[in-house]
Amino acid sequence: NRDHTGHFWMGGNQCIAKYSWDTREITHYNASKGQFPEGKIVTVFNDSTRMWFGSTEGLLWYDEKNDSISRVNSPELSGAVNLISAIDTSWLIVSQPYGIYLMDLPLFTKTGEVKLFLFNNANGFMGNEPGQDGAFTDSKGNIWMTTGTEVVRMDPQKLHFNDNHLDVRIAQCNGKPLAYGEQ
């Protein structure tokens, strides 16, 4: 992926590299040297304002001002991120195994606050394990995404931004099953 300054970005196991084609300079950001959080880089995405990185340990972004890689501090985005895309400049799409999150980009850019909306099989996003670094926006604005079970078409005009969240159910405690009424 190429950023707005003309640098090409690549990611791999415990490392992110920024390359300048013009100067032939390469800058490495290594997890072992504390230059970015742990994890393997799975996907790289440029939303025209910043570089985003999906890793096995969550969502990361390049902080141009500090020339560093930072983690998005959100428990919902701490799992493996296999797909990053965007709906214009308003929403960042981030995959998680149980659905996709849409993150309010203007709010994050302005304040650093992470505001998320979850879309999964409970509210119309039917694919399982979305991602595999497959997303494409067609000429009509539909976003096509790969999942472990199917290709999903999402029409951003038809999204309903309710307070979507996961319901946590505890079925065991200390290895012992809980009765249904105690959950």
PDB file of C-alpha atoms in Angstrom:
ATOM      1  CA  ASN A   1       0.000   0.000   0.000  1.00  0.00           C
ATOM      2  CA  ARG A   2       1.148   3.525  -0.769  1.00  0.00           C
ATOM      3  CA  ASP A   3       0.533   6.467   1.570  1.00  0.00           C
ATOM      4  CA  HIS A   4      -0.064  10.170   0.800  1.00  0.00           C
ATOM      5  CA  THR A   5       3.676  10.935   1.031  1.00  0.00           C
ATOM      6  CA  GLY A   6       4.550   8.299  -1.585  1.00  0.00           C
ATOM      7  CA  HIS A   7       5.950   5.696   0.817  1.00  0.00           C
ATOM      8  CA  PHE A   8       5.113   2.043   0.304  1.00  0.00           C
ATOM      9  CA  TRP A   9       4.186   0.031   3.401  1.00  0.00           C
ATOM     10  CA  MET A  10       4.668  -3.713   3.956  1.00  0.00           C
ATOM     11  CA  GLY A  11       4.082  -5.879   6.990  1.00  0.00           C
ATOM     12  CA  GLY A  12       5.095  -9.294   8.169  1.00  0.00           C
ATOM     13  CA  ASN A  13       6.075 -11.249  11.236  1.00  0.00           C
ATOM     14  CA  GLN A  14       6.941  -8.782  14.027  1.00  0.00           C
ATOM     15  CA  CYS A  15       7.917  -6.037  11.543  1.00  0.00           C
ATOM     16  CA  ILE A  16       6.496  -3.207   9.447  1.00  0.00           C
ATOM     17  CA  ALA A  17       8.556  -1.575   6.703  1.00  0.00           C
ATOM     18  CA  LYS A  18       8.178   1.841   5.055  1.00  0.00           C
ATOM     19  CA  TYR A  19       9.932   2.220   1.706  1.00  0.00           C
ATOM     20  CA  SER A  20      10.648   5.307  -0.393  1.00  0.00           C
ATOM     21  CA  TRP A  21      10.878   4.442  -4.080  1.00  0.00           C
ATOM     22  CA  ASP A  22      12.535   7.782  -4.890  1.00  0.00           C
ATOM     23  CA  THR A  23      15.317   7.688  -2.290  1.00  0.00           C
ATOM     24  CA  ARG A  24      15.495   3.879  -1.989  1.00  0.00           C
ATOM     25  CA  GLU A  25      15.362   4.280   1.806  1.00  0.00           C
ATOM     26  CA  ILE A  26      13.665   1.718   3.976  1.00  0.00           C
ATOM     27  CA  THR A  27      12.584   2.193   7.584  1.00  0.00           C
ATOM     28  CA  HIS A  28      11.823  -0.814   9.759  1.00  0.00           C
ATOM     29  CA  TYR A  29       9.509  -0.791  12.756  1.00  0.00           C
ATOM     30  CA  ASN A  30      10.290  -3.915  14.785  1.00  0.00           C
ATOM     31  CA  ALA A  31       8.270  -5.383  17.629  1.00  0.00           C
ATOM     32  CA  SER A  32      11.438  -6.809  19.172  1.00  0.00           C
ATOM     33  CA  LYS A  33      12.850  -3.269  19.468  1.00  0.00           C
ATOM     34  CA  GLY A  34       9.592  -1.939  20.947  1.00  0.00           C
ATOM     35  CA  GLN A  35       8.752   0.088  17.815  1.00  0.00           C
ATOM     36  CA  PHE A  36       5.290  -1.434  17.477  1.00  0.00           C
ATOM     37  CA  PRO A  37       3.055  -3.728  19.509  1.00  0.00           C
ATOM     38  CA  GLU A  38       3.509  -7.482  19.246  1.00  0.00           C
ATOM     39  CA  GLY A  39       1.849  -9.481  16.489  1.00  0.00           C
ATOM     40  CA  LYS A  40       2.089 -10.502  12.876  1.00  0.00           C
ATOM     41  CA  ILE A  41       0.860  -8.021  10.287  1.00  0.00           C
ATOM     42  CA  VAL A  42      -1.935  -9.526   8.204  1.00  0.00           C
ATOM     43  CA  THR A  43      -3.265  -6.545   6.241  1.00  0.00           C
ATOM     44  CA  VAL A  44      -2.298  -2.954   5.407  1.00  0.00           C
ATOM     45  CA  PHE A  45      -4.808  -0.238   4.467  1.00  0.00           C
ATOM     46  CA  ASN A  46      -4.545   3.465   3.599  1.00  0.00           C
ATOM     47  CA  ASP A  47      -7.678   5.555   4.218  1.00  0.00           C
ATOM     48  CA  SER A  48      -6.021   8.650   2.630  1.00  0.00           C
ATOM     49  CA  THR A  49      -5.300  10.191   6.050  1.00  0.00           C
ATOM     50  CA  ARG A  50      -3.283   7.437   7.735  1.00  0.00           C
ATOM     51  CA  MET A  51      -1.950   3.922   7.366  1.00  0.00           C
ATOM     52  CA  TRP A  52      -3.740   1.148   9.222  1.00  0.00           C
ATOM     53  CA  PHE A  53      -2.393  -2.308  10.000  1.00  0.00           C
ATOM     54  CA  GLY A  54      -4.366  -5.405  10.901  1.00  0.00           C
ATOM     55  CA  SER A  55      -2.377  -7.733  13.095  1.00  0.00           C
ATOM     56  CA  THR A  56      -2.883 -10.959  14.974  1.00  0.00           C
ATOM     57  CA  GLU A  57      -3.013  -8.779  18.098  1.00  0.00           C
ATOM     58  CA  GLY A  58      -5.443  -6.050  17.008  1.00  0.00           C
ATOM     59  CA  LEU A  59      -5.714  -2.844  15.003  1.00  0.00           C
ATOM     60  CA  LEU A  60      -2.619  -0.637  14.621  1.00  0.00           C
ATOM     61  CA  TRP A  61      -2.016   2.734  12.954  1.00  0.00           C
ATOM     62  CA  TYR A  62       0.943   4.843  11.910  1.00  0.00           C
ATOM     63  CA  ASP A  63       1.362   8.040  13.940  1.00  0.00           C
ATOM     64  CA  GLU A  64       3.097  10.295  11.418  1.00  0.00           C
ATOM     65  CA  LYS A  65       3.794  13.055  13.960  1.00  0.00           C
ATOM     66  CA  ASN A  66       5.765  10.702  16.234  1.00  0.00           C
ATOM     67  CA  ASP A  67       6.983   8.339  13.476  1.00  0.00           C
ATOM     68  CA  SER A  68       5.657   5.363  15.409  1.00  0.00           C
ATOM     69  CA  ILE A  69       3.142   2.524  15.214  1.00  0.00           C
ATOM     70  CA  SER A  70       0.356   2.595  17.814  1.00  0.00           C
ATOM     71  CA  ARG A  71      -2.397   0.211  18.845  1.00  0.00           C
ATOM     72  CA  VAL A  72      -6.036   1.307  18.828  1.00  0.00           C
ATOM     73  CA  ASN A  73      -6.998   0.984  22.482  1.00  0.00           C
ATOM     74  CA  SER A  74     -10.261  -0.913  22.307  1.00  0.00           C
ATOM     75  CA  PRO A  75     -10.986  -4.350  23.777  1.00  0.00           C
ATOM     76  CA  GLU A  76     -13.375  -5.045  20.889  1.00  0.00           C
ATOM     77  CA  LEU A  77     -10.513  -4.664  18.383  1.00  0.00           C
ATOM     78  CA  SER A  78      -7.877  -6.582  20.323  1.00  0.00           C
ATOM     79  CA  GLY A  79      -8.325  -9.840  18.401  1.00  0.00           C
ATOM     80  CA  ALA A  80      -6.947 -10.735  14.984  1.00  0.00           C
ATOM     81  CA  VAL A  81      -7.781  -8.127  12.325  1.00  0.00           C
ATOM     82  CA  ASN A  82      -7.792  -9.727   8.868  1.00  0.00           C
ATOM     83  CA  LEU A  83      -9.551  -6.990   6.926  1.00  0.00           C
ATOM     84  CA  ILE A  84      -9.523  -3.194   6.986  1.00  0.00           C
ATOM     85  CA  SER A  85     -11.503  -1.048   4.574  1.00  0.00           C
ATOM     86  CA  ALA A  86     -13.459   2.199   4.684  1.00  0.00           C
ATOM     87  CA  ILE A  87     -16.776   3.767   3.813  1.00  0.00           C
ATOM     88  CA  ASP A  88     -15.639   7.087   2.316  1.00  0.00           C
ATOM     89  CA  THR A  89     -13.950   9.196   5.020  1.00  0.00           C
ATOM     90  CA  SER A  90     -16.597   8.474   7.648  1.00  0.00           C
ATOM     91  CA  TRP A  91     -16.160   4.866   8.740  1.00  0.00           C
ATOM     92  CA  LEU A  92     -13.286   2.415   9.049  1.00  0.00           C
ATOM     93  CA  ILE A  93     -14.354  -1.216   8.574  1.00  0.00           C
ATOM     94  CA  VAL A  94     -12.466  -3.652  10.814  1.00  0.00           C
ATOM     95  CA  SER A  95     -13.023  -7.408  10.860  1.00  0.00           C
ATOM     96  CA  GLN A  96     -13.220  -9.598  13.913  1.00  0.00           C
ATOM     97  CA  PRO A  97     -13.994 -13.342  13.883  1.00  0.00           C
ATOM     98  CA  TYR A  98     -17.629 -12.753  14.921  1.00  0.00           C
ATOM     99  CA  GLY A  99     -18.464  -9.820  12.597  1.00  0.00           C
ATOM    100  CA  ILE A 100     -17.278  -6.415  11.480  1.00  0.00           C
ATOM    101  CA  TYR A 101     -16.971  -3.177  13.383  1.00  0.00           C
ATOM    102  CA  LEU A 102     -17.449   0.254  11.863  1.00  0.00           C
ATOM    103  CA  MET A 103     -15.315   2.853  13.634  1.00  0.00           C
ATOM    104  CA  ASP A 104     -16.172   6.550  13.482  1.00  0.00           C
ATOM    105  CA  LEU A 105     -13.112   7.951  11.644  1.00  0.00           C
ATOM    106  CA  PRO A 106     -13.725  11.709  12.148  1.00  0.00           C
ATOM    107  CA  LEU A 107     -14.148  11.189  15.899  1.00  0.00           C
ATOM    108  CA  PHE A 108     -10.968   9.090  16.131  1.00  0.00           C
ATOM    109  CA  THR A 109      -9.018  11.640  14.076  1.00  0.00           C
ATOM    110  CA  LYS A 110     -10.211  14.584  16.158  1.00  0.00           C
ATOM    111  CA  THR A 111     -10.131  13.147  19.697  1.00  0.00           C
ATOM    112  CA  GLY A 112      -8.620   9.641  19.601  1.00  0.00           C
ATOM    113  CA  GLU A 113     -11.921   8.268  20.932  1.00  0.00           C
ATOM    114  CA  VAL A 114     -12.956   4.872  19.563  1.00  0.00           C
ATOM    115  CA  LYS A 115     -16.690   4.678  18.781  1.00  0.00           C
ATOM    116  CA  LEU A 116     -17.732   1.344  17.283  1.00  0.00           C
ATOM    117  CA  PHE A 117     -20.824  -0.264  15.788  1.00  0.00           C
ATOM    118  CA  LEU A 118     -20.928  -4.051  15.440  1.00  0.00           C
ATOM    119  CA  PHE A 119     -22.506  -5.825  12.466  1.00  0.00           C
ATOM    120  CA  ASN A 120     -22.877  -9.604  12.605  1.00  0.00           C
ATOM    121  CA  ASN A 121     -25.475 -12.341  12.015  1.00  0.00           C
ATOM    122  CA  ALA A 122     -27.734 -10.779  14.684  1.00  0.00           C
ATOM    123  CA  ASN A 123     -28.290  -7.652  12.561  1.00  0.00           C
ATOM    124  CA  GLY A 124     -27.760  -8.622   8.945  1.00  0.00           C
ATOM    125  CA  PHE A 125     -24.063  -9.344   8.334  1.00  0.00           C
ATOM    126  CA  MET A 126     -24.248 -13.042   7.557  1.00  0.00           C
ATOM    127  CA  GLY A 127     -20.636 -14.061   6.837  1.00  0.00           C
ATOM    128  CA  ASN A 128     -18.535 -15.934   9.376  1.00  0.00           C
ATOM    129  CA  GLU A 129     -14.917 -14.928  10.013  1.00  0.00           C
ATOM    130  CA  PRO A 130     -14.908 -11.857   7.736  1.00  0.00           C
ATOM    131  CA  GLY A 131     -11.720 -10.729   6.189  1.00  0.00           C
ATOM    132  CA  GLN A 132      -8.929 -12.689   4.646  1.00  0.00           C
ATOM    133  CA  ASP A 133      -7.815  -9.261   3.345  1.00  0.00           C
ATOM    134  CA  GLY A 134     -10.626  -9.203   0.796  1.00  0.00           C
ATOM    135  CA  ALA A 135     -12.656  -6.015   0.357  1.00  0.00           C
ATOM    136  CA  PHE A 136     -13.680  -4.098  -2.748  1.00  0.00           C
ATOM    137  CA  THR A 137     -15.938  -1.075  -3.290  1.00  0.00           C
ATOM    138  CA  ASP A 138     -17.852  -1.251  -6.559  1.00  0.00           C
ATOM    139  CA  SER A 139     -19.008   1.631  -8.787  1.00  0.00           C
ATOM    140  CA  LYS A 140     -22.341   1.820  -6.925  1.00  0.00           C
ATOM    141  CA  GLY A 141     -20.702   2.194  -3.496  1.00  0.00           C
ATOM    142  CA  ASN A 142     -21.411  -1.366  -2.353  1.00  0.00           C
ATOM    143  CA  ILE A 143     -18.633  -2.969  -0.371  1.00  0.00           C
ATOM    144  CA  TRP A 144     -17.901  -6.614  -1.157  1.00  0.00           C
ATOM    145  CA  MET A 145     -16.074  -8.602   1.526  1.00  0.00           C
ATOM    146  CA  THR A 146     -14.796 -12.133   1.718  1.00  0.00           C
ATOM    147  CA  THR A 147     -15.642 -14.306   4.693  1.00  0.00           C
ATOM    148  CA  GLY A 148     -14.932 -17.889   5.647  1.00  0.00           C
ATOM    149  CA  THR A 149     -18.362 -18.936   4.354  1.00  0.00           C
ATOM    150  CA  GLU A 150     -19.344 -16.547   1.545  1.00  0.00           C
ATOM    151  CA  VAL A 151     -18.813 -13.253  -0.238  1.00  0.00           C
ATOM    152  CA  VAL A 152     -20.910 -10.520   1.400  1.00  0.00           C
ATOM    153  CA  ARG A 153     -22.241  -7.356  -0.249  1.00  0.00           C
ATOM    154  CA  MET A 154     -22.806  -4.457   2.118  1.00  0.00           C
ATOM    155  CA  ASP A 155     -24.760  -1.389   1.019  1.00  0.00           C
ATOM    156  CA  PRO A 156     -23.588   1.481   3.272  1.00  0.00           C
ATOM    157  CA  GLN A 157     -26.832   3.382   2.578  1.00  0.00           C
ATOM    158  CA  LYS A 158     -28.844   0.639   4.297  1.00  0.00           C
ATOM    159  CA  LEU A 159     -26.839   0.386   7.531  1.00  0.00           C
ATOM    160  CA  HIS A 160     -28.676   1.015  10.795  1.00  0.00           C
ATOM    161  CA  PHE A 161     -26.357   2.354  13.478  1.00  0.00           C
ATOM    162  CA  ASN A 162     -28.047   1.005  16.583  1.00  0.00           C
ATOM    163  CA  ASP A 163     -26.157   0.321  19.787  1.00  0.00           C
ATOM    164  CA  ASN A 164     -25.016  -3.090  18.563  1.00  0.00           C
ATOM    165  CA  HIS A 165     -22.916  -5.140  20.961  1.00  0.00           C
ATOM    166  CA  LEU A 166     -22.123  -8.729  21.831  1.00  0.00           C
ATOM    167  CA  ASP A 167     -24.036 -10.466  24.596  1.00  0.00           C
ATOM    168  CA  VAL A 168     -21.649 -12.306  26.894  1.00  0.00           C
ATOM    169  CA  ARG A 169     -22.861 -15.578  28.355  1.00  0.00           C
ATOM    170  CA  ILE A 170     -20.858 -17.505  30.925  1.00  0.00           C
ATOM    171  CA  ALA A 171     -21.521 -21.226  30.658  1.00  0.00           C
ATOM    172  CA  GLN A 172     -18.755 -22.473  32.964  1.00  0.00           C
ATOM    173  CA  CYS A 173     -16.995 -21.318  36.113  1.00  0.00           C
ATOM    174  CA  ASN A 174     -13.765 -23.003  37.214  1.00  0.00           C
ATOM    175  CA  GLY A 175     -14.405 -25.762  34.675  1.00  0.00           C
ATOM    176  CA  LYS A 176     -17.876 -26.573  36.023  1.00  0.00           C
ATOM    177  CA  PRO A 177     -20.994 -25.972  33.925  1.00  0.00           C
ATOM    178  CA  LEU A 178     -23.472 -23.436  35.257  1.00  0.00           C
ATOM    179  CA  ALA A 179     -27.177 -24.205  35.337  1.00  0.00           C
ATOM    180  CA  TYR A 180     -29.130 -22.358  32.603  1.00  0.00           C
ATOM    181  CA  GLY A 181     -30.870 -20.061  35.110  1.00  0.00           C
ATOM    182  CA  GLU A 182     -27.529 -18.881  36.555  1.00  0.00           C
ATOM    183  CA  GLN A 183     -26.149 -17.547  33.254  1.00  0.00           C
TER     184      GLN A 183
END
